[in-house]
Coordinates of C-alpha atoms and ligand atoms in Angstrom, one line a residue:
M650 CA 59.2 160.0 195.6
S651 CA 58.1 156.4 196.0
Q652 CA 60.4 154.4 198.2
T653 CA 60.8 151.5 195.9
Q654 CA 61.4 153.7 192.9
P655 CA 64.7 152.8 191.2
Y656 CA 67.4 155.4 191.2
Y657 CA 70.3 155.2 188.8
I658 CA 73.4 157.4 189.1
T659 CA 76.6 157.2 187.1
T660 CA 80.0 158.8 187.0
P661 CA 82.2 159.2 184.0
I662 CA 84.2 156.1 183.2
Y663 CA 87.8 157.2 183.6
Y664 CA 90.7 156.8 181.2
V665 CA 93.2 154.2 182.3
N666 CA 96.3 155.8 180.7
D667 CA 97.2 157.1 184.1
Q668 CA 96.3 156.7 187.8
P669 CA 93.3 158.4 189.5
H670 CA 93.6 161.9 190.9
I671 CA 91.4 164.2 192.9
G672 CA 89.1 164.9 189.9
H673 CA 88.2 161.2 189.6
V674 CA 87.9 160.7 193.4
Y675 CA 85.7 163.8 193.6
S676 CA 83.1 162.9 190.9
T677 CA 82.9 159.4 192.3
T678 CA 82.5 160.7 195.9
V679 CA 79.8 163.1 194.9
A680 CA 77.9 160.2 193.2
D681 CA 78.5 158.0 196.2
I682 CA 77.0 160.6 198.5
V683 CA 74.0 160.9 196.3
A684 CA 73.6 157.2 196.1
R685 CA 73.8 156.8 199.9
Y686 CA 71.3 159.6 200.3
R687 CA 68.9 157.8 198.0
R688 CA 69.4 154.5 199.9
L689 CA 68.9 156.4 203.2
C690 CA 65.5 157.5 201.7
G691 CA 64.7 153.9 201.0
Q692 CA 65.1 153.9 197.3
D693 CA 66.3 151.0 195.1
V694 CA 69.7 152.5 194.0
F695 CA 72.1 151.5 191.3
F696 CA 75.4 153.4 191.4
L697 CA 77.9 152.8 188.5
T698 CA 81.4 153.8 188.0
G699 CA 84.3 152.3 186.0
V700 CA 87.0 152.8 183.5
D701 CA 87.3 153.7 179.8
E702 CA 90.0 151.7 178.2
H703 CA 90.0 152.0 174.4
A704 CA 91.6 155.4 174.1
A705 CA 94.6 155.9 171.9
K706 CA 96.4 157.5 174.8
V707 CA 96.2 154.2 176.6
V708 CA 98.1 152.5 173.7
D709 CA 100.7 155.3 173.8
A710 CA 101.2 155.2 177.6
A711 CA 101.5 151.4 177.4
A712 CA 104.0 151.5 174.5
Q713 CA 106.2 153.9 176.5
R714 CA 106.5 151.2 179.1
G715 CA 106.9 148.4 176.7
L716 CA 103.5 146.9 177.6
S717 CA 100.5 146.0 175.6
A718 CA 97.5 148.3 175.9
Q719 CA 95.6 145.5 177.7
Q720 CA 98.4 145.0 180.3
W721 CA 98.6 148.7 181.1
A722 CA 94.8 149.0 181.2
D723 CA 94.6 146.0 183.5
R724 CA 97.1 147.5 185.9
N725 CA 95.4 150.9 186.0
A726 CA 91.9 149.6 186.1
E727 CA 92.9 147.6 189.2
I728 CA 94.3 150.8 190.8
F729 CA 91.0 152.7 190.0
E730 CA 88.9 149.9 191.4
Q731 CA 91.0 149.5 194.6
T732 CA 91.2 153.3 195.1
F733 CA 87.4 153.5 195.0
I734 CA 87.2 150.7 197.5
R735 CA 89.7 152.4 199.8
F736 CA 87.8 155.6 199.6
G737 CA 84.6 154.0 200.7
M738 CA 82.6 154.1 197.5
S739 CA 79.4 152.1 197.5
N740 CA 79.1 151.5 193.7
N741 CA 77.0 148.6 192.7
D742 CA 79.2 147.7 189.8
F743 CA 82.5 148.6 188.2
I744 CA 82.4 148.6 184.4
R745 CA 85.5 148.0 182.3
T746 CA 85.0 148.7 178.6
S747 CA 87.3 145.8 177.7
Q748 CA 84.9 143.3 179.3
D749 CA 82.9 141.0 177.0
R750 CA 79.6 142.0 178.6
H751 CA 80.2 145.5 177.4
K752 CA 81.8 144.7 174.0
T753 CA 79.0 142.4 172.9
R754 CA 76.3 144.9 173.7
V755 CA 78.0 147.8 172.1
Q756 CA 78.3 145.9 168.9
Q757 CA 74.6 145.1 169.0
Y758 CA 73.7 148.7 169.5
V759 CA 76.0 149.9 166.7
Q760 CA 74.4 147.2 164.5
A761 CA 71.0 148.5 165.4
L762 CA 72.1 152.1 164.6
M763 CA 73.4 150.9 161.2
Q764 CA 70.0 149.6 160.4
S765 CA 68.3 152.8 161.4
G766 CA 69.6 154.9 158.5
D767 CA 71.2 157.3 161.0
V768 CA 74.7 156.0 160.2
Y769 CA 76.5 156.4 156.9
Q770 CA 80.1 156.2 155.6
G771 CA 82.0 159.4 154.7
E772 CA 85.2 161.2 155.0
Y773 CA 86.0 163.7 157.7
E774 CA 88.7 166.3 158.0
G775 CA 89.1 168.5 161.0
W776 CA 91.0 169.7 164.0
Y777 CA 91.6 166.9 166.4
D778 CA 92.3 167.2 170.2
A779 CA 94.3 164.0 170.9
G780 CA 94.2 164.3 174.6
Q781 CA 90.4 164.5 174.6
E782 CA 90.0 162.1 171.7
E783 CA 87.7 164.6 170.1
Y784 CA 87.3 166.7 166.9
V785 CA 87.0 170.4 167.6
P786 CA 84.7 172.3 165.2
D787 CA 86.5 174.8 163.0
N788 CA 85.2 177.9 164.6
K789 CA 86.1 176.6 168.1
A790 CA 89.5 175.5 166.9
K791 CA 90.2 179.1 165.8
E792 CA 88.8 180.5 169.0
Y793 CA 91.2 178.2 171.0
D794 CA 94.1 179.4 168.8
Y795 CA 94.4 175.8 167.6
K796 CA 95.4 174.5 171.0
S797 CA 93.5 172.1 173.2
P798 CA 91.4 174.1 175.7
I799 CA 92.0 171.2 178.2
N800 CA 95.7 170.6 178.0
G801 CA 97.1 173.4 175.8
K802 CA 98.7 171.0 173.3
P803 CA 98.4 171.9 169.6
L804 CA 95.4 170.5 167.8
V805 CA 96.3 168.4 164.8
K806 CA 94.6 168.4 161.4
R807 CA 93.4 164.9 160.7
A808 CA 91.4 163.3 157.9
E809 CA 89.7 159.9 158.2
K810 CA 87.2 157.7 156.3
N811 CA 84.6 157.0 158.9
Y812 CA 81.2 155.9 159.7
F813 CA 79.1 158.9 160.8
F814 CA 76.1 159.4 163.0
R815 CA 73.5 161.8 161.7
L816 CA 73.6 164.1 164.7
S817 CA 72.4 167.0 162.5
K818 CA 69.0 165.3 162.2
Y819 CA 68.5 165.6 166.0
Q820 CA 68.9 169.3 166.4
H821 CA 65.2 170.0 166.7
A822 CA 64.5 167.0 169.0
L823 CA 67.4 167.9 171.3
L824 CA 66.3 171.6 171.6
S825 CA 62.7 170.7 172.3
Q826 CA 63.7 168.1 174.8
L827 CA 65.8 170.8 176.7
E828 CA 63.0 173.3 176.4
E829 CA 60.4 170.9 177.8
N830 CA 62.7 169.6 180.5
P831 CA 65.2 172.2 181.8
Q832 CA 66.3 169.8 184.4
A833 CA 67.9 167.6 181.7
V834 CA 71.1 169.5 181.8
Q835 CA 72.2 171.2 185.0
P836 CA 73.4 173.6 186.4
D837 CA 71.3 176.1 184.4
A838 CA 74.3 178.0 183.0
R839 CA 75.6 174.8 181.5
R840 CA 72.3 174.0 179.9
N841 CA 72.3 177.5 178.4
E842 CA 75.8 176.9 176.9
V843 CA 74.6 173.7 175.4
V844 CA 71.4 175.2 174.0
A845 CA 73.4 178.1 172.4
R846 CA 75.8 175.7 170.8
I847 CA 73.0 173.4 169.4
R848 CA 71.4 176.5 167.9
E849 CA 74.5 177.2 166.0
G850 CA 73.9 173.9 164.1
L851 CA 75.0 170.3 164.5
N852 CA 77.6 168.5 162.5
D853 CA 77.4 164.8 162.0
V854 CA 79.9 163.0 164.2
P855 CA 82.3 160.1 163.4
I856 CA 81.5 156.9 165.3
S857 CA 84.3 154.8 164.0
R858 CA 88.0 155.2 163.7
T859 CA 90.9 153.5 162.0
G860 CA 94.5 152.9 163.0
A861 CA 94.1 152.3 166.7
G862 CA 96.2 149.2 166.2
G863 CA 93.4 146.8 166.9
W864 CA 92.7 148.4 170.3
G865 CA 89.0 148.9 170.6
I866 CA 85.7 147.3 169.8
A867 CA 85.6 146.0 166.2
F868 CA 83.0 147.9 164.1
P869 CA 80.3 145.4 163.1
G870 CA 80.7 144.3 159.5
D871 CA 83.9 146.3 158.9
E872 CA 87.0 145.0 160.7
Q873 CA 89.1 147.9 159.3
H874 CA 87.3 150.1 161.8
A875 CA 87.0 150.2 165.5
I876 CA 84.0 151.8 167.2
Y877 CA 85.1 155.4 168.2
V878 CA 86.2 155.3 171.8
W879 CA 83.6 158.0 172.9
I880 CA 80.7 156.0 171.5
D881 CA 82.0 152.8 173.1
A882 CA 82.4 154.7 176.4
L883 CA 79.0 156.4 176.5
F884 CA 77.3 153.1 175.9
N885 CA 78.7 151.8 179.3
Y886 CA 75.8 153.4 181.0
L887 CA 73.4 151.3 179.1
T888 CA 75.4 148.0 178.7
T889 CA 75.8 147.6 182.5
V890 CA 72.0 147.7 183.1
D891 CA 70.9 145.9 179.9
A892 CA 70.0 142.7 181.7
D893 CA 66.7 141.4 182.8
D894 CA 67.3 142.1 186.5
R895 CA 68.6 145.6 185.8
R896 CA 66.7 147.2 183.0
R897 CA 64.3 148.8 185.5
Y898 CA 67.1 151.3 186.3
W899 CA 67.0 152.8 182.8
P900 CA 66.7 155.7 182.0
A901 CA 69.4 156.8 184.4
D902 CA 68.4 159.5 186.8
V903 CA 71.7 161.4 186.7
H904 CA 74.9 161.2 184.7
L905 CA 77.3 163.0 186.9
I906 CA 80.2 164.4 184.9
A907 CA 82.4 167.6 184.8
K908 CA 82.2 170.4 182.3
D909 CA 85.0 169.0 180.1
I910 CA 82.7 166.2 178.7
L911 CA 79.4 168.0 178.6
W912 CA 78.9 168.0 174.9
F913 CA 79.2 164.3 174.6
H914 CA 76.7 163.7 177.4
A915 CA 74.2 166.5 176.8
V916 CA 74.1 166.3 173.0
I917 CA 75.6 163.3 171.3
W918 CA 74.5 160.7 173.9
P919 CA 70.8 161.6 174.0
A920 CA 70.7 161.8 170.2
V921 CA 72.2 158.3 169.9
L922 CA 69.7 157.1 172.4
M923 CA 66.8 158.7 170.5
A924 CA 68.0 156.9 167.4
L925 CA 68.3 153.6 169.2
H926 CA 64.9 154.0 170.7
Q927 CA 63.3 153.8 167.3
R928 CA 64.7 150.3 166.6
P929 CA 62.7 147.2 167.4
G930 CA 63.5 145.8 170.8
Y931 CA 64.9 149.1 172.0
E932 CA 61.7 151.0 172.8
W933 CA 62.7 151.1 176.5
V934 CA 65.9 153.1 175.6
R935 CA 65.4 156.8 176.3
P936 CA 67.7 159.7 177.2
A937 CA 68.7 160.0 180.9
H938 CA 66.7 162.3 183.1
Q939 CA 69.6 164.5 183.8
V940 CA 73.2 165.3 183.0
Y941 CA 74.8 167.2 185.8
A942 CA 78.2 168.8 185.0
H943 CA 80.2 170.1 187.9
S944 CA 83.3 172.3 187.5
F945 CA 87.0 171.7 188.2
W946 CA 89.2 171.5 191.2
I947 CA 92.3 173.6 190.9
S948 CA 95.2 173.1 193.3
E949 CA 96.6 175.7 195.7
G950 CA 95.3 178.5 193.4
Q951 CA 96.6 177.1 190.1
K952 CA 95.2 174.9 187.4
M953 CA 96.5 171.3 187.9
S954 CA 98.9 170.3 185.2
K955 CA 101.6 167.7 184.7
S956 CA 104.2 170.4 183.9
L957 CA 103.5 172.2 187.2
G958 CA 103.5 168.9 189.0
N959 CA 100.7 170.2 191.3
F960 CA 98.2 167.4 190.8
V961 CA 96.3 166.4 193.9
D962 CA 97.3 162.8 193.2
L963 CA 96.7 159.6 195.1
A964 CA 99.7 160.1 197.4
K965 CA 98.4 163.5 198.4
L966 CA 94.9 162.2 198.9
D967 CA 96.2 159.4 201.1
H968 CA 98.1 161.9 203.1
Y969 CA 94.9 163.8 203.8
V970 CA 93.1 160.6 204.8
A971 CA 95.9 159.5 207.1
T972 CA 96.0 162.9 208.8
F973 CA 92.3 163.8 209.0
G974 CA 90.4 160.7 208.2
L975 CA 88.4 159.7 205.1
D976 CA 85.2 161.2 206.3
A977 CA 86.9 164.6 206.8
L978 CA 88.1 164.4 203.2
R979 CA 84.6 163.5 202.0
F980 CA 83.1 166.4 204.0
F981 CA 85.5 168.8 202.5
L982 CA 84.8 167.6 199.0
A983 CA 81.0 167.8 199.6
S984 CA 81.0 171.2 201.3
S985 CA 83.7 173.0 199.3
G986 CA 83.8 171.3 195.9
P987 CA 83.1 172.7 192.5
L988 CA 79.5 171.6 192.1
G989 CA 78.3 174.8 190.6
V990 CA 79.7 176.7 187.6
N991 CA 82.9 177.9 189.4
D992 CA 86.1 176.0 190.0
S993 CA 87.2 175.3 193.6
D994 CA 90.6 175.5 195.1
F995 CA 91.9 172.4 196.8
A996 CA 94.2 174.3 199.3
E997 CA 95.6 172.8 202.5
A998 CA 94.9 175.9 204.5
R999 CA 91.3 175.8 203.4
F1000 CA 91.0 172.2 204.2
I1001 CA 92.4 172.7 207.8
D1002 CA 90.0 175.6 208.3
V1003 CA 86.9 173.6 207.3
Y1004 CA 88.1 170.6 209.4
N1005 CA 88.8 172.6 212.5
S1006 CA 85.8 174.9 212.4
E1007 CA 83.1 172.6 211.1
L1008 CA 84.2 169.1 212.3
A1009 CA 86.5 169.5 215.3
N1010 CA 85.0 172.6 217.0
G1011 CA 81.6 172.1 215.4
L1012 CA 80.1 168.6 215.2
G1013 CA 82.7 166.7 217.2
N1014 CA 82.8 169.2 220.1
C1015 CA 79.1 169.5 220.2
A1016 CA 78.6 165.7 220.4
S1017 CA 81.2 165.5 223.2
R1018 CA 79.6 168.2 225.2
V1019 CA 76.2 166.6 225.2
S1020 CA 77.5 163.1 225.9
N1021 CA 79.9 164.3 228.6
M1022 CA 77.1 166.2 230.5
T1023 CA 74.9 163.2 230.2
G1024 CA 77.7 161.1 231.6
R1025 CA 78.3 163.4 234.5
Y1026 CA 74.8 164.5 235.5
F1027 CA 72.7 161.4 234.5
D1028 CA 75.1 158.5 234.9
G1029 CA 75.4 158.2 231.2
K1030 CA 71.7 157.5 230.6
L1031 CA 69.7 159.7 228.4
P1032 CA 67.3 161.6 230.6
A1033 CA 63.7 162.2 229.6
A1034 CA 62.3 165.6 228.6
I1035 CA 59.6 166.0 231.1
V1036 CA 59.5 169.6 231.9
H1037 CA 59.1 172.4 229.5
V1038 CA 62.1 174.7 229.0
P1039 CA 60.9 177.9 227.4
E1040 CA 64.1 178.4 225.5
S1041 CA 63.8 175.0 223.9
E1042 CA 61.0 175.8 221.4
P1043 CA 63.1 177.0 218.5
Y1044 CA 65.3 174.0 218.6
A1045 CA 62.9 171.2 218.1
N1046 CA 61.5 173.1 215.2
A1047 CA 64.9 173.9 213.9
A1048 CA 65.2 170.1 213.1
T1049 CA 62.1 170.1 210.9
G1050 CA 63.3 173.1 208.9
C1051 CA 66.8 171.8 208.6
V1052 CA 65.6 168.4 207.4
A1053 CA 63.4 170.0 204.7
R1054 CA 66.2 172.2 203.5
Y1055 CA 68.6 169.3 203.5
R1056 CA 66.3 167.2 201.4
Q1057 CA 65.6 170.0 198.9
A1058 CA 69.3 170.6 198.5
M1059 CA 70.1 166.9 198.2
D1060 CA 67.4 166.4 195.6
K1061 CA 69.1 169.1 193.5
L1062 CA 72.6 167.6 194.1
Q1063 CA 73.6 170.7 196.1
L1064 CA 75.7 168.9 198.6
D1065 CA 77.2 172.0 200.0
K1066 CA 73.8 173.4 200.9
A1067 CA 72.7 170.0 202.3
A1068 CA 75.8 169.8 204.5
A1069 CA 75.1 173.4 205.6
A1070 CA 71.5 172.5 206.6
A1071 CA 72.7 169.6 208.7
M1072 CA 75.4 171.7 210.3
E1073 CA 72.9 174.4 211.1
L1074 CA 71.3 171.9 213.5
V1075 CA 74.7 171.3 215.2
R1076 CA 75.1 175.1 215.6
A1077 CA 71.5 175.3 217.0
V1078 CA 72.6 172.8 219.7
D1079 CA 75.7 174.9 220.5
S1080 CA 73.7 178.1 220.8
Y1081 CA 71.0 176.3 222.9
I1082 CA 73.7 175.2 225.3
E1083 CA 75.3 178.7 225.4
K1084 CA 71.9 180.3 226.1
T1085 CA 70.7 177.9 228.8
Q1086 CA 74.1 177.0 230.4
P1087 CA 73.0 173.6 231.7
F1088 CA 76.5 173.2 233.3
K1089 CA 75.6 176.1 235.6
M1090 CA 71.9 175.1 236.0
I1091 CA 72.9 171.7 237.3
K1092 CA 74.4 173.3 240.5
D1093 CA 70.8 174.0 241.5
P1094 CA 69.1 170.7 242.3
A1095 CA 65.7 172.1 241.6
K1096 CA 66.8 172.7 238.0
K1097 CA 67.9 169.1 237.2
P1098 CA 64.6 168.4 235.3
D1099 CA 65.3 171.4 233.1
V1100 CA 68.8 170.1 232.4
A1101 CA 67.3 166.8 231.5
T1102 CA 65.0 168.3 228.9
I1103 CA 67.9 170.4 227.5
L1104 CA 70.2 167.3 227.2
Y1105 CA 67.4 165.2 225.7
Q1106 CA 66.7 167.8 223.1
C1107 CA 70.4 168.4 222.3
A1108 CA 70.9 164.7 221.8
E1109 CA 67.8 164.5 219.5
C1110 CA 69.2 167.3 217.4
I1111 CA 72.5 165.6 217.1
R1112 CA 70.9 162.3 216.2
I1113 CA 68.9 163.9 213.5
A1114 CA 72.0 165.8 212.2
S1115 CA 73.9 162.5 212.2
V1116 CA 71.3 160.9 210.0
L1117 CA 71.5 163.8 207.5
L1118 CA 75.3 163.6 207.5
W1119 CA 75.6 159.9 207.1
P1120 CA 75.8 160.0 203.3
I1121 CA 78.7 162.4 203.5
M1122 CA 80.5 160.8 206.5
P1123 CA 79.2 157.2 206.9
A1124 CA 81.9 155.8 209.1
K1125 CA 82.0 158.6 211.6
M1126 CA 78.2 158.8 211.8
E1127 CA 77.9 155.1 212.4
Q1128 CA 80.4 155.6 215.3
L1129 CA 78.2 158.3 216.6
W1130 CA 75.1 156.1 216.3
D1131 CA 76.9 153.4 218.4
R1132 CA 77.3 156.0 221.1
L1133 CA 73.7 157.2 220.8
G1134 CA 72.2 153.7 220.9
C1135 CA 71.2 153.8 217.2
S1136 CA 73.2 150.9 215.8
S1137 CA 70.0 149.6 214.2
Y1138 CA 70.5 152.3 211.5
T1139 CA 74.0 150.9 210.8
A1140 CA 72.5 147.5 210.4
A1141 CA 69.8 148.6 208.1
L1142 CA 72.3 150.4 205.8
A1143 CA 75.0 147.8 205.8
N1144 CA 75.8 146.2 202.4
R1145 CA 74.0 148.9 200.4
G1146 CA 70.9 148.4 202.4
R1147 CA 68.1 150.9 202.7
G1148 CA 67.2 153.3 205.4
D1149 CA 64.1 155.3 206.4
L1150 CA 64.9 159.0 206.4
D1151 CA 61.3 160.0 207.1
A1152 CA 61.1 157.9 210.2
W1153 CA 64.7 158.5 211.4
T1154 CA 64.3 162.2 211.3
Q1155 CA 61.1 162.4 213.3
W1156 CA 61.5 164.2 216.5
G1157 CA 61.4 162.2 219.7
R1158 CA 62.7 158.8 218.5
L1159 CA 65.5 158.6 221.1
Q1160 CA 64.3 156.6 224.0
P1161 CA 65.0 158.0 227.5
D1162 CA 67.3 155.8 229.5
T1163 CA 69.4 154.9 226.5
P1164 CA 73.0 154.6 227.5
I1165 CA 75.0 157.4 225.9
Q1166 CA 78.7 156.8 225.5
S1167 CA 81.4 159.5 225.3
G1168 CA 84.4 157.9 223.7
D1169 CA 87.3 159.7 222.0
P1170 CA 86.7 162.9 220.1
L1171 CA 85.2 162.1 216.7
F1172 CA 87.3 164.8 215.1
P1173 CA 90.4 165.6 217.1
R1174 CA 91.4 169.2 216.6
Y1175 CA 94.3 169.6 214.1
Q1176 CA 97.4 171.5 215.1
P1177 CA 99.7 172.1 212.2
P1178 CA 103.2 170.9 213.0
K1179 CA 105.5 173.7 214.0
A1180 CA 107.9 174.6 211.1
Ligands
ME8_2299 O1 87.0 162.2 180.0 N1 88.2 168.6 188.9 O2 87.9 160.4 181.3 P1 88.9 161.3 182.3 C1 87.0 167.8 189.0 N2 86.9 158.7 179.7 N3 86.8 166.7 188.3 C2 87.7 166.3 187.4 C3 88.9 167.0 187.2 C4 89.1 168.2 188.0 N4 90.2 168.9 187.9 N5 89.6 166.4 186.3 C5 88.9 165.3 185.9 C6 87.1 161.0 180.3 N6 87.7 165.2 186.6 C7 86.3 159.9 179.5 C8 84.9 159.9 180.0 S1 82.4 159.0 180.1 C9 81.4 158.1 179.1 C10 84.0 158.9 179.3 C11 86.7 164.2 186.5 O3 89.7 160.2 182.9 C12 85.4 164.8 185.9 O4 84.4 163.9 186.3 O5 89.5 162.3 181.5 C13 85.7 164.6 184.4 O6 84.5 164.7 183.7 C14 86.3 163.3 184.4 O7 87.1 163.2 185.6 C15 87.2 163.0 183.2 O8 87.9 161.8 183.3

C-alpha cells in the first residue's frame, strides 16, 4: 500500500424520516475506525456519510407533524450531523441529497444514461415495499408471504409508468466482475447470495417515480417524474467526489452498508456505473472496489422494532456514553458488533462485561501498573533496558506478531480481530508482570536493572498497543500518549492528519528518561448500582 494512495470509504446515507439509532451510529463508527486506521497508515483518506432525503416516508412523517418535507428533513439532517459530531466521527464531508451540488450532478448522470440507450419508458406492476422504497420480485414476495421482510408490513400491489434502466443487460458483466474479483462483495457468504440471485436472472428496474408530490429530483426532460429515490441516493457516493480536487478518490474503496441494502449496492449500483462509464466524459467512472455488508444489531435478545419499543436510540446511546465514555462504546461496537454474517446482541450485561474485563481490568489496569511502578521505583522516568531479562524474549516479539495480525485484520475490515490482536499485547504485558514479579524483584537492589528492563519493555508494548487501538479509541489513546510522552502522535493526527504506523510500531521508539505520568484510571471499573 502506497502511503499517498487515496482511500475512499462511504456509509449508507440515512433516511431522515426519523432520528438516528444504534444501526446508523454503528455503520458510521465502523467506517470512522477504518478511515482513522488508513490515516494512521499515512493514506490520503476521504470518508463520507450523510442523509437520504427524498423518500416518500419523509413526506409522510412530515405531513403527520404538519411540516413540509424539507422542514422535517432539515430538522433530522441536523440531528444526524450533530450526532455524528458528538460521537467523534471524522468524516470529510456530510452529504444531503437535497443540496444543489448533488441534485445538479444527479440530473447530469441521468441525462447521460438516457443517451446511453440503457434507459427506456415502460409500465411496471409489482409488489412494493413502502418502508424500503423498493419493488420486491414476485417470487420473493410470495416467499415473504406478501409482507416486508424488514418491517413486516404488507406489501402493496402497485403499477407505475416509469423510466427503466436495462439492468437485465448487465447480468453477464456483473457475474464476471464478481468472479474475477471476489473481494467486490464481502463477506463471502453475502457475495454468494448475490451471485445466486443474479443467476436467477435480472429484471430491469424503474429509475423514476410519479406522485411524490414534487419531493425529489426532477427527471430531466420529464417534469411529471422524479428520479427514483434509490437512484438519487446511490449517486451520492459519486456526486460528492465529482470535483477536480476529489475525483482521485473514485472508485471508492469500500461502500460499507448492512445486509438490508445489499442488492442495490452490489447489483444495481455497479451496473449503473458500468453504463455511465461508456458515456463520453465518464470514462473515469467505474464500480467501487468493494461493497461490505455487515449484519444487524438486535437489542437485549430481540429484533429492534417500533412496536416493541426496544430501539437502542439516541437517548440510550447517550446514557452509555455518559456512564462508560464514548471510547468504551466505540470499543464495544468494534469488538462485539455484527461485522460478519450473524446479528449481534446489544445487551447491557454484555457491554458491562466487555468494559470491565477488556478495558478496566485489561488495558486500563495494565497501563496503571506500569506507570505506577515507574513512578515508585524510577521517580517517574522511564528506565532504560540495559540488562537482558531471559523471560523478556517472547514479549518484544509478541509486538511484531500482534502488529502484523492487526494490520491483516484491519485491511479486511475485521475490527473485532484487529481489536483482539491489540489486546493480546496488553495481555502479554500482564503475563510478563505476573511471571517476573518486578514488584518483588525490586526489594533486592541487585535486581533493579532487571526491573528497569521489564518496565521499559512493558511500556513499549503498551505504547504499541495504544497506537493500534487509536482508531477505535482515539480520545483515550491520546490521553495515554500524553502520559507516555508521545503527544507528537496526537499532533500529527489532529484535524484528520496522517500518522506513520510503520514507524510508530517499531520496537524501541520510547526514549529512556521520558517522564511517565500515572493520572486517573483510564477506564474506572464499573460497579452496577445496587437494586
Ligand atoms: O436504507 N443494525 O437508509 P436507512 C446495524 N437511505 N445497522 C443498521 C441497523 C441495525 N439494526 N439498522 C440500520 C437506507 N442499520 C437508505 C440507504 S444508501 C445509498 C441509501 C444501518 O436509514 C445499516 O448501515 O434505512 C443499514 O444499511 C442502514 O442503517 C440503513 O439506513
